[in-house]
mmCIF file of C-alpha atoms in Angstrom:
data_model
loop_
_atom_site.group_PDB
_atom_site.id
_atom_site.type_symbol
_atom_site.label_atom_id
_atom_site.label_comp_id
_atom_site.label_asym_id
_atom_site.label_seq_id
_atom_site.Cartn_x
_atom_site.Cartn_y
_atom_site.Cartn_z
ATOM 1 C CA ASP T 1 -50.685 2.331 36.421
ATOM 2 C CA ALA T 2 -47.796 2.558 33.929
ATOM 3 C CA ASN T 3 -49.548 5.197 31.822
ATOM 4 C CA ARG T 4 -49.707 7.707 34.682
ATOM 5 C CA GLY T 5 -47.062 6.366 37.037
ATOM 6 C CA ARG T 6 -49.489 5.828 39.901
ATOM 7 C CA VAL T 7 -49.509 3.076 42.525
ATOM 8 C CA PHE T 8 -52.748 1.823 44.092
ATOM 9 C CA THR T 9 -52.814 -0.037 47.396
ATOM 10 C CA TYR T 10 -55.672 -2.273 48.548
ATOM 11 C CA ASP T 11 -56.530 -4.310 51.618
ATOM 12 C CA ASN T 12 -57.292 -8.034 51.603
ATOM 13 C CA ASN T 13 -60.940 -7.331 50.721
ATOM 14 C CA GLY T 14 -60.104 -5.262 47.655
ATOM 15 C CA ASN T 15 -60.881 -1.875 49.247
ATOM 16 C CA LEU T 16 -58.757 1.006 47.945
ATOM 17 C CA LEU T 17 -56.572 2.372 50.762
ATOM 18 C CA TYR T 18 -54.601 5.126 49.045
ATOM 19 C CA MET T 19 -52.648 5.892 45.873
ATOM 20 C CA PHE T 20 -49.468 7.833 45.162
ATOM 21 C CA GLY T 21 -46.908 8.637 42.481
ATOM 22 C CA TYR T 22 -46.996 10.263 39.056
ATOM 23 C CA LEU T 23 -44.833 10.519 35.945
ATOM 24 C CA GLY T 24 -41.845 12.833 35.899
ATOM 25 C CA SER T 25 -38.112 13.112 36.333
ATOM 26 C CA ASP T 26 -38.043 14.919 39.679
ATOM 27 C CA HIS T 27 -37.494 13.416 43.090
ATOM 28 C CA GLY T 28 -40.221 10.905 43.968
ATOM 29 C CA GLN T 29 -41.345 10.552 40.364
ATOM 30 C CA VAL T 30 -40.903 7.793 37.804
ATOM 31 C CA SER T 31 -40.437 8.158 34.040
ATOM 32 C CA ARG T 32 -41.275 4.672 32.737
ATOM 33 C CA PRO T 33 -42.308 2.215 35.477
ATOM 34 C CA VAL T 34 -42.113 -1.433 34.422
ATOM 35 C CA ALA T 35 -42.126 -3.445 37.670
ATOM 36 C CA ILE T 36 -43.075 -3.115 41.329
ATOM 37 C CA ASP T 37 -42.202 -4.969 44.515
ATOM 38 C CA HIS T 38 -42.112 -4.318 48.242
ATOM 39 C CA TYR T 39 -40.159 -5.093 51.385
ATOM 40 C CA ASN T 40 -42.370 -4.813 54.456
ATOM 41 C CA LYS T 41 -44.081 -1.442 53.890
ATOM 42 C CA THR T 42 -41.394 -0.048 51.587
ATOM 43 C CA ILE T 43 -42.459 -0.064 47.933
ATOM 44 C CA MET T 44 -39.883 -0.229 45.123
ATOM 45 C CA ILE T 45 -40.585 0.689 41.495
ATOM 46 C CA LEU T 46 -38.248 -0.124 38.642
ATOM 47 C CA ASP T 47 -37.817 2.832 36.282
ATOM 48 C CA ALA T 48 -36.695 1.508 32.886
ATOM 49 C CA GLN T 49 -35.829 4.930 31.465
ATOM 50 C CA ARG T 50 -33.423 5.883 34.241
ATOM 51 C CA ASN T 51 -32.280 2.304 34.970
ATOM 52 C CA ALA T 52 -32.996 2.902 38.626
ATOM 53 C CA VAL T 53 -35.154 1.620 41.464
ATOM 54 C CA VAL T 54 -37.242 4.305 43.147
ATOM 55 C CA THR T 55 -38.195 3.512 46.753
ATOM 56 C CA PHE T 56 -41.203 4.921 48.597
ATOM 57 C CA GLU T 57 -41.498 4.937 52.387
ATOM 58 C CA PRO T 58 -44.991 5.158 53.973
ATOM 59 C CA THR T 59 -46.037 8.482 55.454
ATOM 60 C CA ASP T 60 -47.734 8.870 58.832
ATOM 61 C CA TYR T 61 -51.064 8.824 56.983
ATOM 62 C CA ALA T 62 -50.304 5.445 55.385
ATOM 63 C CA LEU T 63 -48.955 4.029 58.659
ATOM 64 C CA LEU T 64 -52.158 5.026 60.464
ATOM 65 C CA ILE T 65 -54.261 3.198 57.862
ATOM 66 C CA TRP T 66 -52.199 0.030 58.183
ATOM 67 C CA ALA T 67 -52.292 0.291 61.996
ATOM 68 C CA ALA T 68 -56.107 0.582 61.929
ATOM 69 C CA LEU T 69 -56.417 -2.497 59.707
ATOM 70 C CA ASP T 70 -54.046 -4.439 61.942
ATOM 71 C CA ALA T 71 -55.938 -3.460 65.111
ATOM 72 C CA TYR T 72 -59.237 -4.533 63.549
ATOM 73 C CA ASN T 73 -57.814 -7.902 62.497
ATOM 74 C CA ARG T 74 -56.544 -8.436 66.060
ATOM 75 C CA GLY T 75 -60.019 -7.682 67.440
ATOM 76 C CA ASP T 76 -58.944 -4.504 69.236
ATOM 77 C CA TYR T 77 -61.980 -2.503 68.142
ATOM 78 C CA ALA T 78 -61.516 0.346 70.603
ATOM 79 C CA GLN T 79 -58.021 0.999 69.287
ATOM 80 C CA THR T 80 -59.308 0.668 65.722
ATOM 81 C CA GLU T 81 -61.811 3.457 66.249
ATOM 82 C CA VAL T 82 -59.183 5.731 67.791
ATOM 83 C CA ILE T 83 -56.804 5.239 64.857
ATOM 84 C CA TRP T 84 -59.487 5.805 62.240
ATOM 85 C CA GLU T 85 -60.408 9.058 63.989
ATOM 86 C CA LYS T 86 -56.791 10.170 63.538
ATOM 87 C CA VAL T 87 -56.999 9.251 59.857
ATOM 88 C CA LEU T 88 -60.115 11.400 59.494
ATOM 89 C CA ALA T 89 -58.290 14.278 61.153
ATOM 90 C CA LEU T 90 -55.810 14.113 58.263
ATOM 91 C CA ASN T 91 -58.381 13.391 55.546
ATOM 92 C CA ALA T 92 -62.047 14.000 56.312
ATOM 93 C CA ASN T 93 -63.058 12.463 52.969
ATOM 94 C CA ASN T 94 -61.590 9.014 53.599
ATOM 95 C CA ASP T 95 -64.505 6.625 53.014
ATOM 96 C CA LEU T 96 -62.543 3.683 54.355
ATOM 97 C CA ALA T 97 -62.075 5.434 57.702
ATOM 98 C CA TYR T 98 -65.812 5.942 58.105
ATOM 99 C CA THR T 99 -66.381 2.312 57.127
ATOM 100 C CA GLY T 100 -63.763 1.181 59.633
ATOM 101 C CA ILE T 101 -65.418 3.146 62.451
ATOM 102 C CA ALA T 102 -68.814 1.810 61.407
ATOM 103 C CA ARG T 103 -67.589 -1.793 61.521
ATOM 104 C CA THR T 104 -66.290 -1.209 65.029
ATOM 105 C CA LEU T 105 -69.616 0.279 66.126
ATOM 106 C CA LEU T 106 -71.423 -2.647 64.494
ATOM 107 C CA ARG T 107 -69.380 -5.053 66.606
ATOM 108 C CA ARG T 108 -70.504 -3.122 69.680
ATOM 109 C CA GLU T 109 -74.148 -3.411 68.550
ATOM 110 C CA GLN T 110 -74.421 0.361 68.159
ATOM 111 C CA TYR T 111 -76.409 -0.056 64.977
ATOM 112 C CA ALA T 112 -77.736 3.498 64.524
ATOM 113 C CA ASP T 113 -74.254 5.039 64.836
ATOM 114 C CA ALA T 114 -72.859 2.345 62.550
ATOM 115 C CA MET T 115 -75.480 3.204 59.916
ATOM 116 C CA GLU T 116 -74.539 6.878 60.069
ATOM 117 C CA ASN T 117 -70.853 6.128 59.508
ATOM 118 C CA PHE T 118 -71.535 3.625 56.739
ATOM 119 C CA LYS T 119 -73.563 6.381 55.074
ATOM 120 C CA LEU T 120 -70.679 8.849 55.424
ATOM 121 C CA GLY T 121 -68.419 6.184 53.935
ATOM 122 C CA ASN T 122 -70.809 5.663 51.015
ATOM 123 C CA ASN T 123 -70.938 1.943 51.866
ATOM 124 C CA ARG T 124 -74.446 0.806 50.934
ATOM 125 C CA ALA T 125 -73.885 -2.942 51.268
ATOM 126 C CA GLU T 126 -72.786 -2.856 54.906
ATOM 127 C CA TYR T 127 -75.236 -0.036 55.651
ATOM 128 C CA SER T 128 -77.984 -2.473 54.665
ATOM 129 C CA GLU T 129 -76.641 -5.083 57.095
ATOM 130 C CA ALA T 130 -76.524 -2.559 59.939
ATOM 131 C CA PHE T 131 -80.012 -1.301 59.072
ATOM 132 C CA GLU T 132 -81.434 -4.835 59.168
ATOM 133 C CA LEU T 133 -80.081 -5.348 62.687
ATOM 134 C CA TYR T 134 -81.274 -1.895 63.767
ATOM 135 C CA ARG T 135 -84.752 -2.574 62.374
ATOM 136 C CA LYS T 136 -85.007 -5.834 64.332
ATOM 137 C CA GLU T 137 -83.908 -4.043 67.490
ATOM 138 C CA VAL T 138 -86.541 -1.328 67.046
ATOM 139 C CA ILE T 139 -89.326 -3.814 66.250
ATOM 140 C CA TYR T 140 -88.562 -5.990 69.267
ATOM 141 C CA SER T 141 -88.377 -3.012 71.625
ATOM 142 C CA ARG T 142 -91.481 -1.172 70.372
ATOM 143 C CA PHE T 143 -93.795 -3.995 69.363
ATOM 144 C CA PRO T 144 -95.652 -4.113 72.738
ATOM 145 C CA SER T 145 -96.376 -0.372 72.560
ATOM 146 C CA PHE T 146 -97.445 -0.690 68.929
ATOM 147 C CA ALA T 147 -99.784 -3.581 69.731
ATOM 148 C CA ARG T 148 -101.368 -1.623 72.594
ATOM 149 C CA GLY T 149 -101.837 1.375 70.311
ATOM 150 C CA VAL T 150 -103.559 -0.732 67.644
ATOM 151 C CA LEU T 151 -105.837 -2.245 70.300
ATOM 152 C CA VAL T 152 -106.782 1.199 71.603
ATOM 153 C CA VAL T 153 -107.552 2.439 68.071
ATOM 154 C CA LEU T 154 -109.783 -0.580 67.410
ATOM 155 C CA ILE T 155 -111.681 -0.086 70.670
ATOM 156 C CA VAL T 156 -112.174 3.639 70.016
ATOM 157 C CA GLY T 157 -113.268 2.941 66.441
ATOM 158 C CA LEU T 158 -115.845 0.365 67.544
ATOM 159 C CA GLY T 159 -117.101 2.759 70.215
ATOM 160 C CA ILE T 160 -117.558 5.595 67.724
ATOM 161 C CA ARG T 161 -119.371 3.267 65.348
ATOM 162 C CA PHE T 162 -121.717 2.143 68.139
ATOM 163 C CA VAL T 163 -122.473 5.747 69.119
ATOM 164 C CA LEU T 164 -123.178 6.774 65.529
ATOM 165 C CA LYS T 165 -125.654 3.945 65.099
ATOM 166 C CA ARG T 166 -127.617 5.073 68.128
ATOM 167 C CA ARG T 167 -127.843 8.665 67.083
ATOM 168 C CA ARG T 168 -131.060 9.897 65.618
ATOM 169 C CA LYS T 169 -131.170 10.748 61.964
ATOM 170 C CA VAL T 170 -131.168 14.391 61.046
ATOM 171 C CA PRO T 171 -134.720 15.541 60.207
ATOM 172 C CA GLU T 172 -135.299 15.870 56.500
ATOM 173 C CA ALA T 173 -136.737 19.327 56.983
ATOM 174 C CA ARG T 174 -133.489 20.518 58.458
ATOM 175 C CA GLN T 175 -131.605 19.099 55.477
ATOM 176 C CA GLU T 176 -133.955 20.792 53.038
ATOM 177 C CA ALA T 177 -133.455 24.075 54.859
ATOM 178 C CA ALA T 178 -129.801 24.062 54.014
ATOM 179 C CA VAL T 179 -128.844 27.070 51.952
ATOM 180 C CA THR T 180 -127.336 26.297 48.590
ATOM 181 C CA VAL T 181 -124.742 28.624 47.198
ATOM 182 C CA PRO T 182 -125.314 29.673 43.624
ATOM 183 C CA GLN T 183 -122.625 28.374 41.331
ATOM 184 C CA ASP T 184 -123.084 30.548 38.295
ATOM 185 C CA SER T 185 -119.578 31.898 38.545
ATOM 186 C CA ASP T 186 -117.305 30.887 35.668
ATOM 187 C CA ARG T 187 -114.430 30.457 38.105
ATOM 188 C CA ILE T 188 -116.367 27.973 40.233
ATOM 189 C CA GLY T 189 -117.377 26.131 37.073
ATOM 190 C CA ILE T 190 -113.766 25.787 35.930
ATOM 191 C CA VAL T 191 -112.652 24.565 39.362
ATOM 192 C CA ARG T 192 -115.461 21.988 39.536
ATOM 193 C CA ARG T 193 -114.799 20.767 36.009
ATOM 194 C CA THR T 194 -111.084 20.448 36.728
ATOM 195 C CA TRP T 195 -111.806 18.501 39.912
ATOM 196 C CA ASP T 196 -114.166 16.161 38.087
ATOM 197 C CA SER T 197 -111.537 15.651 35.396
ATOM 198 C CA LEU T 198 -108.904 14.773 38.003
ATOM 199 C CA LYS T 199 -111.236 12.222 39.585
ATOM 200 C CA PHE T 200 -111.904 10.740 36.164
ATOM 201 C CA ALA T 201 -108.167 9.995 35.846
ATOM 202 C CA PHE T 202 -108.622 6.973 38.135
ATOM 203 C CA HIS T 203 -111.220 5.568 35.736
ATOM 204 C CA VAL T 204 -108.866 6.177 32.810
ATOM 205 C CA ILE T 205 -105.967 4.152 34.228
ATOM 206 C CA ILE T 206 -108.248 1.202 35.044
ATOM 207 C CA HIS T 207 -110.312 1.265 31.834
ATOM 208 C CA PRO T 208 -107.981 2.924 29.318
ATOM 209 C CA ILE T 209 -109.917 2.346 26.098
ATOM 210 C CA ASP T 210 -113.237 3.587 27.475
ATOM 211 C CA GLY T 211 -111.527 6.280 29.525
ATOM 212 C CA PHE T 212 -109.506 7.816 26.706
ATOM 213 C CA THR T 213 -112.473 7.649 24.360
ATOM 214 C CA ARG T 214 -114.534 9.675 26.836
ATOM 215 C CA LEU T 215 -111.607 12.023 27.423
ATOM 216 C CA LYS T 216 -111.619 12.895 23.749
ATOM 217 C CA TYR T 217 -115.264 12.823 22.705
ATOM 218 C CA GLU T 218 -117.049 13.701 25.966
ATOM 219 C CA LYS T 219 -114.398 16.303 26.905
ATOM 220 C CA ARG T 220 -113.880 14.688 30.310
ATOM 221 C CA GLY T 221 -110.259 15.735 30.209
ATOM 222 C CA THR T 222 -109.247 19.369 30.587
ATOM 223 C CA VAL T 223 -105.978 21.194 30.011
ATOM 224 C CA PRO T 224 -105.831 22.512 33.624
ATOM 225 C CA ALA T 225 -106.320 18.986 34.975
ATOM 226 C CA ALA T 226 -103.613 17.608 32.658
ATOM 227 C CA THR T 227 -101.252 20.390 33.724
ATOM 228 C CA ILE T 228 -101.907 19.621 37.394
ATOM 229 C CA ILE T 229 -101.140 15.945 36.755
ATOM 230 C CA LEU T 230 -97.912 16.904 34.967
ATOM 231 C CA GLY T 231 -96.965 19.062 37.947
ATOM 232 C CA LEU T 232 -97.657 16.143 40.282
ATOM 233 C CA VAL T 233 -95.468 13.866 38.139
ATOM 234 C CA VAL T 234 -92.619 16.379 38.325
ATOM 235 C CA SER T 235 -93.063 16.709 42.095
ATOM 236 C CA THR T 236 -93.141 12.923 42.407
ATOM 237 C CA PHE T 237 -89.786 12.446 40.713
ATOM 238 C CA VAL T 238 -88.184 15.328 42.608
ATOM 239 C CA PHE T 239 -89.499 13.772 45.831
ATOM 240 C CA ALA T 240 -88.133 10.367 44.812
ATOM 241 C CA ARG T 241 -84.760 11.828 43.900
ATOM 242 C CA GLN T 242 -84.494 13.542 47.269
ATOM 243 C CA TYR T 243 -86.052 11.045 49.673
ATOM 244 C CA THR T 244 -85.379 7.564 48.273
ATOM 245 C CA GLY T 245 -83.631 5.440 50.893
ATOM 246 C CA PHE T 246 -79.827 5.603 50.989
ATOM 247 C CA ILE T 247 -79.498 1.954 49.948
ATOM 248 C CA PHE T 248 -81.293 2.583 46.647
ATOM 249 C CA ASN T 249 -80.392 6.234 46.036
ATOM 250 C CA THR T 250 -77.047 6.594 44.272
ATOM 251 C CA ALA T 251 -77.554 10.275 43.414
ATOM 252 C CA ASP T 252 -75.294 12.908 44.956
ATOM 253 C CA LEU T 253 -77.884 15.077 46.699
ATOM 254 C CA LYS T 254 -75.346 17.848 47.277
ATOM 255 C CA LYS T 255 -75.145 18.382 43.510
ATOM 256 C CA MET T 256 -78.892 18.184 42.920
ATOM 257 C CA ASN T 257 -80.217 21.027 40.767
ATOM 258 C CA LEU T 258 -83.959 21.578 41.060
ATOM 259 C CA LEU T 259 -84.259 23.263 37.660
ATOM 260 C CA VAL T 260 -82.445 20.386 35.971
ATOM 261 C CA GLU T 261 -84.684 17.833 37.691
ATOM 262 C CA ILE T 262 -87.832 19.681 36.606
ATOM 263 C CA SER T 263 -86.567 20.159 33.061
ATOM 264 C CA SER T 264 -85.686 16.463 32.760
ATOM 265 C CA ILE T 265 -89.406 15.653 33.092
ATOM 266 C CA ILE T 266 -91.128 18.579 31.384
ATOM 267 C CA LEU T 267 -88.922 18.810 28.282
ATOM 268 C CA PRO T 268 -89.290 15.123 27.251
ATOM 269 C CA PHE T 269 -93.027 15.371 27.920
ATOM 270 C CA ILE T 270 -93.484 18.445 25.717
ATOM 271 C CA LEU T 271 -91.164 16.973 23.103
ATOM 272 C CA TRP T 272 -93.209 13.753 22.995
ATOM 273 C CA CYS T 273 -96.461 15.667 22.572
ATOM 274 C CA ALA T 274 -95.086 17.954 19.870
ATOM 275 C CA VAL T 275 -93.355 15.235 17.822
ATOM 276 C CA ASN T 276 -96.271 12.820 18.163
ATOM 277 C CA TRP T 277 -98.772 15.434 17.045
ATOM 278 C CA ALA T 278 -96.549 16.591 14.158
ATOM 279 C CA LEU T 279 -96.127 13.026 12.878
ATOM 280 C CA THR T 280 -99.733 11.975 13.272
ATOM 281 C CA THR T 281 -100.971 14.979 11.304
ATOM 282 C CA LEU T 282 -99.110 13.415 8.361
ATOM 283 C CA MET T 283 -100.383 9.907 9.152
ATOM 284 C CA GLU T 284 -104.135 10.581 9.268
ATOM 285 C CA GLY T 285 -104.202 10.874 13.031
ATOM 286 C CA LYS T 286 -107.478 11.977 14.605
ATOM 287 C CA GLY T 287 -106.037 13.681 17.677
ATOM 288 C CA THR T 288 -105.149 17.322 18.099
ATOM 289 C CA PHE T 289 -102.212 18.629 20.112
ATOM 290 C CA ARG T 290 -104.638 19.258 22.977
ATOM 291 C CA ASP T 291 -105.817 15.636 22.846
ATOM 292 C CA VAL T 292 -102.241 14.309 22.851
ATOM 293 C CA TYR T 293 -101.276 16.603 25.732
ATOM 294 C CA ILE T 294 -104.235 15.593 27.891
ATOM 295 C CA ALA T 295 -104.011 11.876 27.066
ATOM 296 C CA THR T 296 -100.272 11.686 27.764
ATOM 297 C CA ALA T 297 -100.620 13.505 31.077
ATOM 298 C CA PHE T 298 -103.474 11.254 32.235
ATOM 299 C CA ALA T 299 -101.465 8.185 31.233
ATOM 300 C CA LEU T 300 -98.713 9.151 33.711
ATOM 301 C CA VAL T 301 -100.975 8.851 36.761
ATOM 302 C CA PRO T 302 -99.687 5.290 37.523
ATOM 303 C CA LEU T 303 -96.225 6.755 38.082
ATOM 304 C CA ILE T 304 -97.587 8.956 40.849
ATOM 305 C CA LEU T 305 -99.433 6.045 42.452
ATOM 306 C CA THR T 306 -96.361 3.791 42.483
ATOM 307 C CA VAL T 307 -93.308 6.026 42.875
ATOM 308 C CA ILE T 308 -94.481 7.947 45.963
ATOM 309 C CA PRO T 309 -95.309 4.924 48.181
ATOM 310 C CA LEU T 310 -92.245 3.025 46.951
ATOM 311 C CA THR T 311 -90.063 6.015 47.789
ATOM 312 C CA VAL T 312 -91.379 5.950 51.352
ATOM 313 C CA ILE T 313 -91.007 2.153 51.556
ATOM 314 C CA SER T 314 -87.404 2.319 50.298
ATOM 315 C CA ASN T 315 -86.398 3.865 53.627
ATOM 316 C CA TYR T 316 -87.560 0.778 55.540
ATOM 317 C CA ILE T 317 -86.235 -2.163 53.487
ATOM 318 C CA THR T 318 -82.805 -3.720 53.058
ATOM 319 C CA ALA T 319 -80.806 -4.420 49.915
ATOM 320 C CA GLU T 320 -81.927 -8.066 49.936
ATOM 321 C CA GLU T 321 -85.549 -6.924 49.864
ATOM 322 C CA GLY T 322 -84.820 -4.499 47.045
ATOM 323 C CA ALA T 323 -85.950 -7.029 44.420
ATOM 324 C CA PHE T 324 -89.566 -6.282 45.375
ATOM 325 C CA TYR T 325 -88.867 -2.541 45.224
ATOM 326 C CA TYR T 326 -87.409 -2.723 41.714
ATOM 327 C CA LEU T 327 -90.146 -5.122 40.575
ATOM 328 C CA LEU T 328 -92.962 -2.826 41.703
ATOM 329 C CA MET T 329 -91.186 0.220 40.266
ATOM 330 C CA SER T 330 -90.856 -1.573 36.921
ATOM 331 C CA LEU T 331 -94.511 -2.609 36.998
ATOM 332 C CA GLY T 332 -95.565 0.993 37.603
ATOM 333 C CA ALA T 333 -93.458 2.207 34.675
ATOM 334 C CA ALA T 334 -94.809 -0.584 32.460
ATOM 335 C CA TRP T 335 -98.369 0.267 33.512
ATOM 336 C CA ALA T 336 -97.847 3.896 32.476
ATOM 337 C CA GLY T 337 -96.154 2.849 29.236
ATOM 338 C CA VAL T 338 -99.029 0.566 28.231
ATOM 339 C CA ILE T 339 -101.569 3.298 28.953
ATOM 340 C CA VAL T 340 -99.573 5.832 26.927
ATOM 341 C CA PHE T 341 -99.568 3.375 24.018
ATOM 342 C CA VAL T 342 -103.235 2.446 24.311
ATOM 343 C CA GLY T 343 -104.572 5.889 25.148
ATOM 344 C CA ALA T 344 -102.277 8.606 23.836
ATOM 345 C CA VAL T 345 -101.552 6.800 20.558
ATOM 346 C CA MET T 346 -103.985 4.055 19.620
ATOM 347 C CA THR T 347 -107.258 5.454 21.028
ATOM 348 C CA THR T 348 -106.593 9.167 20.562
ATOM 349 C CA HIS T 349 -105.558 8.827 16.918
ATOM 350 C CA GLU T 350 -107.826 5.845 16.196
ATOM 351 C CA TYR T 351 -104.938 3.703 14.937
ATOM 352 C CA THR T 352 -104.623 -0.050 14.646
ATOM 353 C CA PHE T 353 -102.139 -1.867 16.895
ATOM 354 C CA LYS T 354 -99.574 -2.227 14.102
ATOM 355 C CA LYS T 355 -99.812 1.408 13.097
ATOM 356 C CA SER T 356 -99.604 2.492 16.734
ATOM 357 C CA VAL T 357 -96.335 0.585 17.199
ATOM 358 C CA PHE T 358 -94.955 2.191 14.054
ATOM 359 C CA THR T 359 -96.039 5.630 15.292
ATOM 360 C CA VAL T 360 -94.358 5.160 18.676
ATOM 361 C CA VAL T 361 -91.093 4.127 17.018
ATOM 362 C CA LEU T 362 -91.206 7.133 14.708
ATOM 363 C CA THR T 363 -92.056 9.440 17.613
ATOM 364 C CA LEU T 364 -89.073 8.248 19.637
ATOM 365 C CA ALA T 365 -86.814 8.605 16.604
ATOM 366 C CA GLY T 366 -88.213 12.080 16.002
ATOM 367 C CA MET T 367 -87.532 13.026 19.614
ATOM 368 C CA GLY T 368 -83.944 11.882 19.241
ATOM 369 C CA PHE T 369 -83.532 13.878 16.032
ATOM 370 C CA ALA T 370 -85.106 16.963 17.618
ATOM 371 C CA MET T 371 -82.749 16.704 20.613
ATOM 372 C CA PHE T 372 -79.771 16.390 18.252
ATOM 373 C CA ILE T 373 -80.854 19.514 16.361
ATOM 374 C CA GLY T 374 -81.395 21.326 19.667
ATOM 375 C CA PHE T 375 -77.929 20.450 20.991
ATOM 376 C CA LEU T 376 -76.392 21.394 17.653
ATOM 377 C CA PHE T 377 -78.173 24.759 17.711
ATOM 378 C CA VAL T 378 -77.002 25.463 21.259
ATOM 379 C CA SER T 379 -73.425 24.504 20.363
ATOM 380 C CA LEU T 380 -73.397 26.717 17.273
ATOM 381 C CA SER T 381 -74.985 29.569 19.232
ATOM 382 C CA GLU T 382 -72.226 29.348 21.846
ATOM 383 C CA GLN T 383 -69.570 29.470 19.130
ATOM 384 C CA VAL T 384 -71.244 32.508 17.542
ATOM 385 C CA VAL T 385 -71.406 34.262 20.915
ATOM 386 C CA MET T 386 -67.730 33.511 21.581
ATOM 387 C CA PHE T 387 -66.798 34.770 18.105
ATOM 388 C CA VAL T 388 -68.715 38.027 18.599
ATOM 389 C CA ARG T 389 -67.202 38.434 22.064
ATOM 390 C CA GLN T 390 -63.679 38.006 20.671
ATOM 391 C CA ILE T 391 -64.356 40.575 17.960
ATOM 392 C CA VAL T 392 -65.704 43.070 20.510
ATOM 393 C CA THR T 393 -62.693 42.468 22.766
ATOM 394 C CA GLU T 394 -60.291 42.959 19.853
ATOM 395 C CA VAL T 395 -61.992 46.204 18.818
ATOM 396 C CA VAL T 396 -61.995 47.548 22.375
ATOM 397 C CA HIS T 397 -58.297 46.796 22.907
ATOM 398 C CA ARG T 398 -57.266 48.304 19.552
ATOM 399 C CA THR T 399 -59.194 51.509 20.231
#
């Protein structure tokens, strides 16, 4: 890298081993590197500014890496593991060392330990290969027990069904004697109505036109139910972010911020509702903010129904099987998007298809403009705060 004076070394597979060097005029630095060559493990860099050749000898750390690669190529896997352990003693963050140990364990058919080291080395491709072999091993070893368990469950289930058929029916008099609890309480009424509204969400996602019409005109949708659904959507994405399988989860879980994850769902949702309602009031829309809020929340139910099971499944499939994972995830998102369009826009505001498309485009543009104004306001507020702080500091020091 002539701009920064750095040298990068790779193995035959293109994996980065280590890098060294930087610009400067001190010992071990180069001012204007223009060419590079090597003799054995000694690297020589031509410095055009000083008209000199700067030589670099490998350190013990570099020699250990080359020794580990050489031992692996010779098939001495035990020695390879020992050398990589020494590399990790010098640099615990060396991904290549973890990958090297994992490859050695994979050769020994220690698949679970290999998976753990591939994970530490952030190597998803080879982790998938180790996981596939580990999954086969587990299936072959536990299939007889699993089959016996299924057989026992079937036998028990058939036995229970046979016993229930032979039981006498409960006398009707006893059923009529059951005491009913009065439900005049407003609190019980709100809870029951919210529960009925949540159950109606399944009808909405299957029959969107009829469902959203009844949500609006029959008041089948309630604000508490919509808020619960929004909370479930937030929980779903936090769950997916945390527990998606390593092969498909590229997020750094150590840097995960719960407040940021929650805000990344709630803020766009509220922004969509506010901008959509504000625009449609100027475009003869028939829906209120409450209608938009409820309809949008109910339209997100497909995300809950697809993301949660796919998150669980992602821990049991390989990278080659990931096409089905991404396909089903895309179908779930498309399902929710279509329902948002049909329900939250077209049905709620009683728009035609063409006008609904135009409204969605304007809503998205309005959201972008609102976010720009928000970021600009925050930036200006920070500058004002810094200005006031500097003035206060100046006054305090002068007094």
